[in-house]
């Protein structure tokens, strides 16, 4: 189980939306995902997944688990009462998403339970505060009972005890979302420094940190965008008072602004959106290909590709449509290569092939040299053959 925490120093940077989209992306390719809402004072994941007002009884979640612990001195007997399955497109190749929400926010009962939790006692009581062992036990409990491939955590904003646990004790990777202003940059820098030096259990590797800059206009000049990235690196890598704490951030991903989200919020991974029509979807695909090893989705991708190839004999147009959709949402060389083979069989217009070749290069951090060559040969071969 790989645990990825999504953190931001302040709200309004698209943290929860990014998490919901990566959960949908993983489920599309056969992964079992558990999502946990640790943003207890402003929870929103149950809205992103359409679970608000859908249950016959009030939602229960992290706050209810903690309330039981502080009031009774023990954890609940089972996680089943706190986990909710998210409806996704069901086919044999699809994975699953289970949500452990914060609770039944924003009801009065939720706020009363949250107010009872004494964070100082949980994390600073003498001689042995129970908070860190409690959350490590919760992580292992989820791993044992649900065996997810990925645990995604939506962390609280700011510098808080529970945010620190989500980013250090529980996480294998922390995705730090920020915008280009002093309070965000300096706040995220402080968190990144603390994550680096936080103690880890002996069997856990160091936390990987991935900074993501958001709310950059898509129509901004490339030179301006590069200047912004240089400025962000400069601030994050500023020399610390203790030199050992100084960061060396080189890799920063960007999530551009999506104007349509100001009118209505939707998940980019829902529906049949094409990357060329959605700057944010393009950015998500770049980010996800960095976060998630290719080998994770390849077995499921290969099965889907085989099914599409078999469909080609009966319905070539539908097979090509499905392969293009698979390219749109996987951004994986296997899908591009399979699409190119369909193009070759059907002798597709080289301009269409060039369009997909350009998309591949624009969305891929480390392009496959052989695949680039194959795209190029296809596009120039009609010119070489002559009339």
Short mmCIF file of C-alpha atoms in Angstrom, two decimals:
data_model
loop_
_atom_site.label_atom_id
_atom_site.label_comp_id
_atom_site.label_asym_id
_atom_site.label_seq_id
_atom_site.Cartn_x
_atom_site.Cartn_y
_atom_site.Cartn_z
CA UNK A 1 0.00 0.00 0.00
CA UNK A 2 1.41 3.35 -1.06
CA UNK A 3 0.22 6.31 1.00
CA UNK A 4 0.09 9.74 -0.67
CA UNK A 5 -0.82 12.81 1.36
CA UNK A 6 -2.07 15.96 -0.37
CA UNK A 7 -1.06 19.05 1.61
CA UNK A 8 -1.42 22.82 1.23
CA UNK A 9 -0.47 25.58 3.63
CA UNK A 10 -3.65 27.47 2.77
CA UNK A 11 -6.93 26.53 1.13
CA UNK A 12 -8.17 27.39 -2.34
CA UNK A 13 -5.28 25.82 -4.26
CA UNK A 14 -7.15 22.80 -5.68
CA UNK A 15 -5.80 20.21 -3.25
CA UNK A 16 -8.99 18.21 -2.68
CA UNK A 17 -9.94 18.34 -6.36
CA UNK A 18 -6.52 16.98 -7.37
CA UNK A 19 -6.85 14.12 -4.88
CA UNK A 20 -10.33 13.19 -6.12
CA UNK A 21 -9.10 13.13 -9.71
CA UNK A 22 -6.11 10.91 -8.97
CA UNK A 23 -8.42 8.50 -7.11
CA UNK A 24 -10.64 8.24 -10.21
CA UNK A 25 -7.57 7.85 -12.43
CA UNK A 26 -6.22 4.96 -10.33
CA UNK A 27 -9.61 3.22 -10.20
CA UNK A 28 -9.86 3.38 -14.00
CA UNK A 29 -6.79 1.16 -14.16
CA UNK A 30 -7.75 -1.53 -11.68
CA UNK A 31 -6.35 -0.03 -8.49
CA UNK A 32 -8.03 -0.40 -5.11
CA UNK A 33 -8.05 3.04 -3.49
CA UNK A 34 -8.95 4.22 0.01
CA UNK A 35 -9.37 7.97 0.44
CA UNK A 36 -9.22 9.57 3.89
CA UNK A 37 -10.45 13.09 4.69
CA UNK A 38 -8.17 14.64 7.33
CA UNK A 39 -9.26 18.20 6.58
CA UNK A 40 -11.46 18.06 9.65
CA UNK A 41 -12.30 21.76 9.90
CA UNK A 42 -13.29 22.14 6.22
CA UNK A 43 -14.00 18.63 4.91
CA UNK A 44 -15.08 18.29 1.31
CA UNK A 45 -14.27 14.88 -0.14
CA UNK A 46 -17.79 13.55 0.45
CA UNK A 47 -19.00 16.35 -1.84
CA UNK A 48 -16.39 15.59 -4.51
CA UNK A 49 -17.56 11.98 -4.62
CA UNK A 50 -21.28 12.78 -4.43
CA UNK A 51 -21.91 11.18 -1.03
CA UNK A 52 -23.59 14.14 0.65
CA UNK A 53 -27.20 13.40 1.60
CA UNK A 54 -27.01 10.02 -0.12
CA UNK A 55 -26.98 7.88 3.01
CA UNK A 56 -30.04 6.86 5.01
CA UNK A 57 -28.15 7.67 8.19
CA UNK A 58 -25.55 10.35 9.03
CA UNK A 59 -22.08 9.87 7.63
CA UNK A 60 -19.49 8.64 10.11
CA UNK A 61 -15.77 9.11 9.69
CA UNK A 62 -12.46 10.18 11.17
CA UNK A 63 -14.00 12.50 13.76
CA UNK A 64 -16.30 9.73 14.99
CA UNK A 65 -13.34 7.33 15.30
CA UNK A 66 -11.34 9.91 17.26
CA UNK A 67 -14.37 10.79 19.42
CA UNK A 68 -14.77 7.12 20.34
CA UNK A 69 -11.08 6.92 21.20
CA UNK A 70 -10.97 10.03 23.44
CA UNK A 71 -14.30 9.25 25.16
CA UNK A 72 -13.93 5.48 25.59
CA UNK A 73 -10.17 4.98 25.41
CA UNK A 74 -10.38 2.54 22.50
CA UNK A 75 -10.97 2.37 18.78
CA UNK A 76 -14.27 1.15 17.32
CA UNK A 77 -14.57 -2.57 16.70
CA UNK A 78 -14.73 -2.29 12.90
CA UNK A 79 -13.99 0.14 10.10
CA UNK A 80 -17.01 -0.98 8.08
CA UNK A 81 -19.32 1.62 9.64
CA UNK A 82 -16.99 4.42 8.56
CA UNK A 83 -16.13 3.37 4.99
CA UNK A 84 -18.28 4.31 2.00
CA UNK A 85 -17.87 2.86 -1.48
CA UNK A 86 -17.79 5.50 -4.22
CA UNK A 87 -19.83 4.74 -7.31
CA UNK A 88 -17.61 4.40 -10.37
CA UNK A 89 -18.07 2.89 -13.80
CA UNK A 90 -18.20 -0.83 -13.07
CA UNK A 91 -16.46 -3.23 -15.48
CA UNK A 92 -14.29 -6.26 -14.68
CA UNK A 93 -11.17 -4.13 -15.22
CA UNK A 94 -12.17 -1.31 -12.88
CA UNK A 95 -10.76 -0.89 -9.42
CA UNK A 96 -12.58 0.58 -6.44
CA UNK A 97 -12.69 3.69 -4.28
CA UNK A 98 -13.64 3.64 -0.60
CA UNK A 99 -13.96 6.91 1.29
CA UNK A 100 -13.27 7.38 4.99
CA UNK A 101 -14.86 10.85 5.33
CA UNK A 102 -14.23 13.35 8.09
CA UNK A 103 -17.79 12.75 9.27
CA UNK A 104 -21.26 14.20 8.85
CA UNK A 105 -20.08 17.77 8.22
CA UNK A 106 -21.38 20.43 8.38
CA UNK A 107 -23.98 19.31 10.94
CA UNK A 108 -24.04 20.50 14.55
CA UNK A 109 -23.39 16.95 15.79
CA UNK A 110 -20.16 16.85 13.78
CA UNK A 111 -18.84 20.12 15.22
CA UNK A 112 -19.71 19.05 18.78
CA UNK A 113 -17.73 15.82 18.41
CA UNK A 114 -14.79 17.68 16.85
CA UNK A 115 -14.77 20.20 19.72
CA UNK A 116 -14.42 17.40 22.30
CA UNK A 117 -11.14 16.15 20.80
CA UNK A 118 -8.19 17.52 22.77
CA UNK A 119 -5.30 17.68 20.31
CA UNK A 120 -2.81 18.71 23.00
CA UNK A 121 -3.58 15.57 24.99
CA UNK A 122 -3.36 13.39 21.88
CA UNK A 123 0.06 14.66 20.85
CA UNK A 124 1.73 16.12 23.96
CA UNK A 125 0.44 14.24 27.01
CA UNK A 126 3.10 12.84 29.35
CA UNK A 127 4.70 10.38 29.50
CA UNK A 128 3.61 8.87 26.15
CA UNK A 129 1.13 10.76 23.95
CA UNK A 130 -1.22 8.35 22.14
CA UNK A 131 -1.72 10.39 18.94
CA UNK A 132 1.09 9.14 16.70
CA UNK A 133 0.65 5.42 17.58
CA UNK A 134 -3.11 5.89 17.10
CA UNK A 135 -2.77 7.14 13.53
CA UNK A 136 -0.14 4.56 12.64
CA UNK A 137 -2.55 1.91 13.93
CA UNK A 138 -5.31 3.42 11.78
CA UNK A 139 -3.06 3.20 8.71
CA UNK A 140 -2.24 -0.44 9.41
CA UNK A 141 -5.92 -1.15 10.14
CA UNK A 142 -6.90 0.16 6.70
CA UNK A 143 -4.12 -1.85 5.10
CA UNK A 144 -5.20 -5.06 6.84
CA UNK A 145 -8.98 -4.77 6.36
CA UNK A 146 -9.17 -3.24 2.87
CA UNK A 147 -5.77 -4.08 1.31
CA UNK A 148 -5.76 -1.01 -0.96
CA UNK A 149 -3.07 -0.40 -3.53
CA UNK A 150 -3.17 3.30 -2.61
CA UNK A 151 -4.21 5.28 0.47
CA UNK A 152 -4.82 8.95 -0.42
CA UNK A 153 -5.05 11.46 2.44
CA UNK A 154 -6.48 14.98 2.22
CA UNK A 155 -4.55 16.82 4.93
CA UNK A 156 -5.51 19.86 6.98
CA UNK A 157 -4.11 23.19 5.89
CA UNK A 158 -1.57 25.17 7.92
CA UNK A 159 0.93 23.77 10.39
CA UNK A 160 -1.04 21.46 12.67
CA UNK A 161 -0.47 18.25 14.59
CA UNK A 162 -2.81 16.14 12.49
CA UNK A 163 -1.41 17.64 9.30
CA UNK A 164 2.06 16.72 10.49
CA UNK A 165 0.99 13.13 11.16
CA UNK A 166 -0.60 12.88 7.71
CA UNK A 167 2.58 14.20 6.07
CA UNK A 168 5.22 12.38 8.10
CA UNK A 169 3.96 9.34 10.06
CA UNK A 170 1.48 8.05 7.48
CA UNK A 171 2.82 9.22 4.10
CA UNK A 172 5.19 7.68 1.58
CA UNK A 173 4.78 10.71 -0.68
CA UNK A 174 3.53 14.24 0.01
CA UNK A 175 2.10 16.33 -2.82
CA UNK A 176 2.48 19.95 -1.67
CA UNK A 177 0.16 22.31 -3.54
CA UNK A 178 0.87 26.03 -3.37
CA UNK A 179 0.30 29.31 -5.17
CA UNK A 180 2.81 32.05 -5.87
CA UNK A 181 2.53 34.35 -2.86
CA UNK A 182 4.81 34.81 0.19
CA UNK A 183 2.59 33.11 2.79
CA UNK A 184 2.12 30.00 0.64
CA UNK A 185 5.77 29.72 -0.35
CA UNK A 186 7.20 30.24 3.13
CA UNK A 187 4.54 28.06 4.77
CA UNK A 188 5.11 25.16 2.37
CA UNK A 189 8.87 25.59 2.72
CA UNK A 190 8.58 25.20 6.51
CA UNK A 191 6.48 22.04 6.07
CA UNK A 192 8.86 20.56 3.51
CA UNK A 193 11.82 21.16 5.82
CA UNK A 194 10.02 19.53 8.75
CA UNK A 195 9.03 16.50 6.66
CA UNK A 196 12.63 15.93 5.64
CA UNK A 197 13.91 15.74 9.21
CA UNK A 198 10.90 14.02 10.84
CA UNK A 199 11.77 10.61 12.36
CA UNK A 200 10.53 7.51 10.51
CA UNK A 201 9.98 3.94 11.54
CA UNK A 202 12.92 1.72 10.58
CA UNK A 203 10.97 -0.12 7.88
CA UNK A 204 9.71 3.07 6.19
CA UNK A 205 11.70 4.90 3.54
CA UNK A 206 12.10 8.67 3.54
CA UNK A 207 9.04 10.65 2.46
CA UNK A 208 9.13 11.80 -1.16
CA UNK A 209 7.97 15.41 -1.58
CA UNK A 210 6.47 16.72 -4.82
CA UNK A 211 5.76 20.49 -5.04
CA UNK A 212 2.89 21.52 -7.33
CA UNK A 213 2.28 25.16 -8.29
CA UNK A 214 -1.37 25.93 -9.05
CA UNK A 215 -3.58 28.71 -10.41
CA UNK A 216 -1.21 29.67 -13.23
CA UNK A 217 -3.10 31.14 -16.23
CA UNK A 218 -2.81 28.90 -19.29
CA UNK A 219 -2.39 31.87 -21.61
CA UNK A 220 0.62 33.21 -19.68
CA UNK A 221 3.74 33.68 -21.80
CA UNK A 222 6.20 30.80 -21.44
CA UNK A 223 8.97 33.18 -20.38
CA UNK A 224 6.74 34.58 -17.62
CA UNK A 225 5.86 31.06 -16.47
CA UNK A 226 9.54 30.13 -16.32
CA UNK A 227 10.31 33.25 -14.29
CA UNK A 228 7.60 32.27 -11.81
CA UNK A 229 9.05 28.76 -11.50
CA UNK A 230 12.54 30.20 -10.96
CA UNK A 231 11.20 32.50 -8.25
CA UNK A 232 9.39 29.64 -6.50
CA UNK A 233 12.56 27.50 -6.54
CA UNK A 234 14.57 30.42 -5.18
CA UNK A 235 12.22 30.89 -2.22
CA UNK A 236 11.86 27.17 -1.45
CA UNK A 237 15.62 26.65 -1.65
CA UNK A 238 16.50 29.69 0.44
CA UNK A 239 19.31 28.94 2.88
CA UNK A 240 17.97 27.80 6.24
CA UNK A 241 19.31 28.91 9.63
CA UNK A 242 20.42 25.30 10.12
CA UNK A 243 22.17 24.60 6.81
CA UNK A 244 21.17 20.93 6.94
CA UNK A 245 17.51 22.01 6.64
CA UNK A 246 18.07 23.83 3.34
CA UNK A 247 16.02 22.33 0.51
CA UNK A 248 17.20 21.50 -3.01
CA UNK A 249 13.97 21.62 -5.01
CA UNK A 250 14.40 21.30 -8.77
CA UNK A 251 11.23 19.55 -9.92
CA UNK A 252 8.01 21.60 -9.73
CA UNK A 253 4.80 20.63 -11.50
CA UNK A 254 2.15 23.11 -12.62
CA UNK A 255 -1.66 22.92 -12.54
CA UNK A 256 -2.99 25.67 -14.79
CA UNK A 257 -6.25 27.48 -14.10
CA UNK A 258 -9.40 25.95 -15.62
CA UNK A 259 -11.90 28.82 -16.17
CA UNK A 260 -14.88 26.45 -16.48
CA UNK A 261 -14.40 25.34 -12.85
CA UNK A 262 -15.36 28.84 -11.74
CA UNK A 263 -18.85 28.14 -13.12
CA UNK A 264 -19.28 24.51 -12.11
CA UNK A 265 -16.83 22.15 -10.43
CA UNK A 266 -16.45 18.76 -12.10
CA UNK A 267 -13.81 16.06 -11.97
CA UNK A 268 -11.57 16.05 -15.04
CA UNK A 269 -11.39 12.25 -14.86
CA UNK A 270 -15.18 11.94 -15.25
CA UNK A 271 -16.69 11.86 -18.71
CA UNK A 272 -14.85 11.80 -22.03
CA UNK A 273 -12.89 15.04 -21.97
CA UNK A 274 -9.94 15.33 -24.36
CA UNK A 275 -6.63 16.73 -23.09
CA UNK A 276 -6.44 19.31 -25.87
CA UNK A 277 -9.74 20.78 -24.62
CA UNK A 278 -8.71 20.93 -20.96
CA UNK A 279 -5.41 22.48 -19.83
CA UNK A 280 -6.00 21.13 -16.34
CA UNK A 281 -6.48 17.57 -17.61
CA UNK A 282 -3.17 17.86 -19.48
CA UNK A 283 -1.50 18.96 -16.25
CA UNK A 284 -3.10 16.16 -14.24
CA UNK A 285 -1.81 13.57 -16.71
CA UNK A 286 1.74 14.93 -16.41
CA UNK A 287 1.50 14.95 -12.62
CA UNK A 288 -0.06 11.48 -12.36
CA UNK A 289 2.59 9.96 -14.63
CA UNK A 290 5.17 11.30 -12.16
CA UNK A 291 3.31 10.17 -9.05
CA UNK A 292 2.35 6.69 -10.21
CA UNK A 293 4.90 4.25 -11.63
CA UNK A 294 4.02 3.08 -15.15
CA UNK A 295 4.29 -0.55 -14.10
CA UNK A 296 1.37 0.01 -11.71
CA UNK A 297 -1.21 0.41 -14.47
CA UNK A 298 0.45 -1.59 -17.26
CA UNK A 299 -1.17 -5.00 -16.51
CA UNK A 300 -4.67 -3.48 -16.63
CA UNK A 301 -3.77 -1.36 -19.63
CA UNK A 302 -2.61 -4.42 -21.55
CA UNK A 303 -5.93 -6.19 -20.91
CA UNK A 304 -7.92 -3.18 -22.11
CA UNK A 305 -5.74 -2.88 -25.21
CA UNK A 306 -6.26 -6.57 -26.04
CA UNK A 307 -10.04 -6.15 -25.80
CA UNK A 308 -9.95 -3.12 -28.10
CA UNK A 309 -7.81 -4.94 -30.66
CA UNK A 310 -10.31 -7.81 -30.75
CA UNK A 311 -13.12 -5.30 -31.26
CA UNK A 312 -11.30 -3.91 -34.30
CA UNK A 313 -12.24 -6.92 -36.46
CA UNK A 314 -15.97 -6.22 -35.94
CA UNK A 315 -16.02 -2.44 -35.62
CA UNK A 316 -12.81 -0.62 -36.61
CA UNK A 317 -14.21 2.87 -36.02
CA UNK A 318 -15.42 2.04 -32.51
CA UNK A 319 -12.12 0.33 -31.70
CA UNK A 320 -10.16 3.39 -32.76
CA UNK A 321 -12.48 5.62 -30.72
CA UNK A 322 -11.95 3.47 -27.62
CA UNK A 323 -8.18 3.41 -28.13
CA UNK A 324 -8.10 7.20 -28.44
CA UNK A 325 -10.08 7.45 -25.19
CA UNK A 326 -7.58 5.11 -23.53
CA UNK A 327 -4.75 7.35 -24.73
CA UNK A 328 -6.59 10.40 -23.37
CA UNK A 329 -6.76 9.03 -19.84
CA UNK A 330 -3.64 6.91 -19.54
CA UNK A 331 -0.98 8.98 -21.33
CA UNK A 332 0.99 5.75 -21.45
CA UNK A 333 3.40 4.70 -24.25
CA UNK A 334 1.66 1.31 -24.54
CA UNK A 335 -1.62 3.01 -25.43
CA UNK A 336 0.05 5.39 -27.89
CA UNK A 337 1.89 2.53 -29.58
CA UNK A 338 -1.30 0.49 -29.89
CA UNK A 339 -3.15 3.48 -31.32
CA UNK A 340 -0.38 3.97 -33.88
CA UNK A 341 -0.78 0.33 -34.96
CA UNK A 342 -4.49 0.93 -35.56
CA UNK A 343 -3.59 4.05 -37.53
CA UNK A 344 -1.21 1.97 -39.67
CA UNK A 345 -3.83 -0.69 -40.40
CA UNK A 346 -6.42 1.88 -41.39
CA UNK A 347 -3.93 4.19 -43.13
CA UNK A 348 -5.05 7.19 -41.11
CA UNK A 349 -4.29 10.73 -42.31
CA UNK A 350 -0.74 11.64 -41.18
CA UNK A 351 -2.04 14.95 -39.82
CA UNK A 352 -4.15 13.06 -37.27
CA UNK A 353 -1.16 10.90 -36.37
CA UNK A 354 0.99 14.01 -35.98
CA UNK A 355 -1.62 15.46 -33.61
CA UNK A 356 -1.29 12.46 -31.27
CA UNK A 357 2.49 12.47 -31.61
CA UNK A 358 2.57 16.13 -30.57
CA UNK A 359 0.28 15.42 -27.62
CA UNK A 360 2.48 12.55 -26.48
CA UNK A 361 5.58 14.73 -26.50
CA UNK A 362 3.85 17.61 -24.72
CA UNK A 363 2.46 15.45 -21.92
CA UNK A 364 5.41 13.14 -21.31
CA UNK A 365 8.39 13.93 -19.09
CA UNK A 366 10.63 11.17 -20.53
CA UNK A 367 9.48 10.31 -24.06
CA UNK A 368 10.16 6.86 -25.50
CA UNK A 369 12.73 7.36 -28.30
CA UNK A 370 11.50 4.38 -30.31
CA UNK A 371 7.89 5.54 -30.11
CA UNK A 372 8.88 9.02 -31.29
CA UNK A 373 10.71 7.43 -34.22
CA UNK A 374 7.70 5.28 -35.15
CA UNK A 375 5.40 8.31 -35.13
CA UNK A 376 7.84 10.25 -37.31
CA UNK A 377 8.28 7.40 -39.82
CA UNK A 378 4.53 7.05 -40.20
CA UNK A 379 4.06 10.77 -40.83
CA UNK A 380 6.83 11.05 -43.44
CA UNK A 381 6.31 7.70 -45.22
CA UNK A 382 3.55 9.00 -47.55
CA UNK A 383 5.92 11.77 -48.65
CA UNK A 384 8.67 9.27 -49.41
CA UNK A 385 6.37 6.95 -51.37
CA UNK A 386 5.31 9.73 -53.71
CA UNK A 387 2.17 9.69 -55.90
#
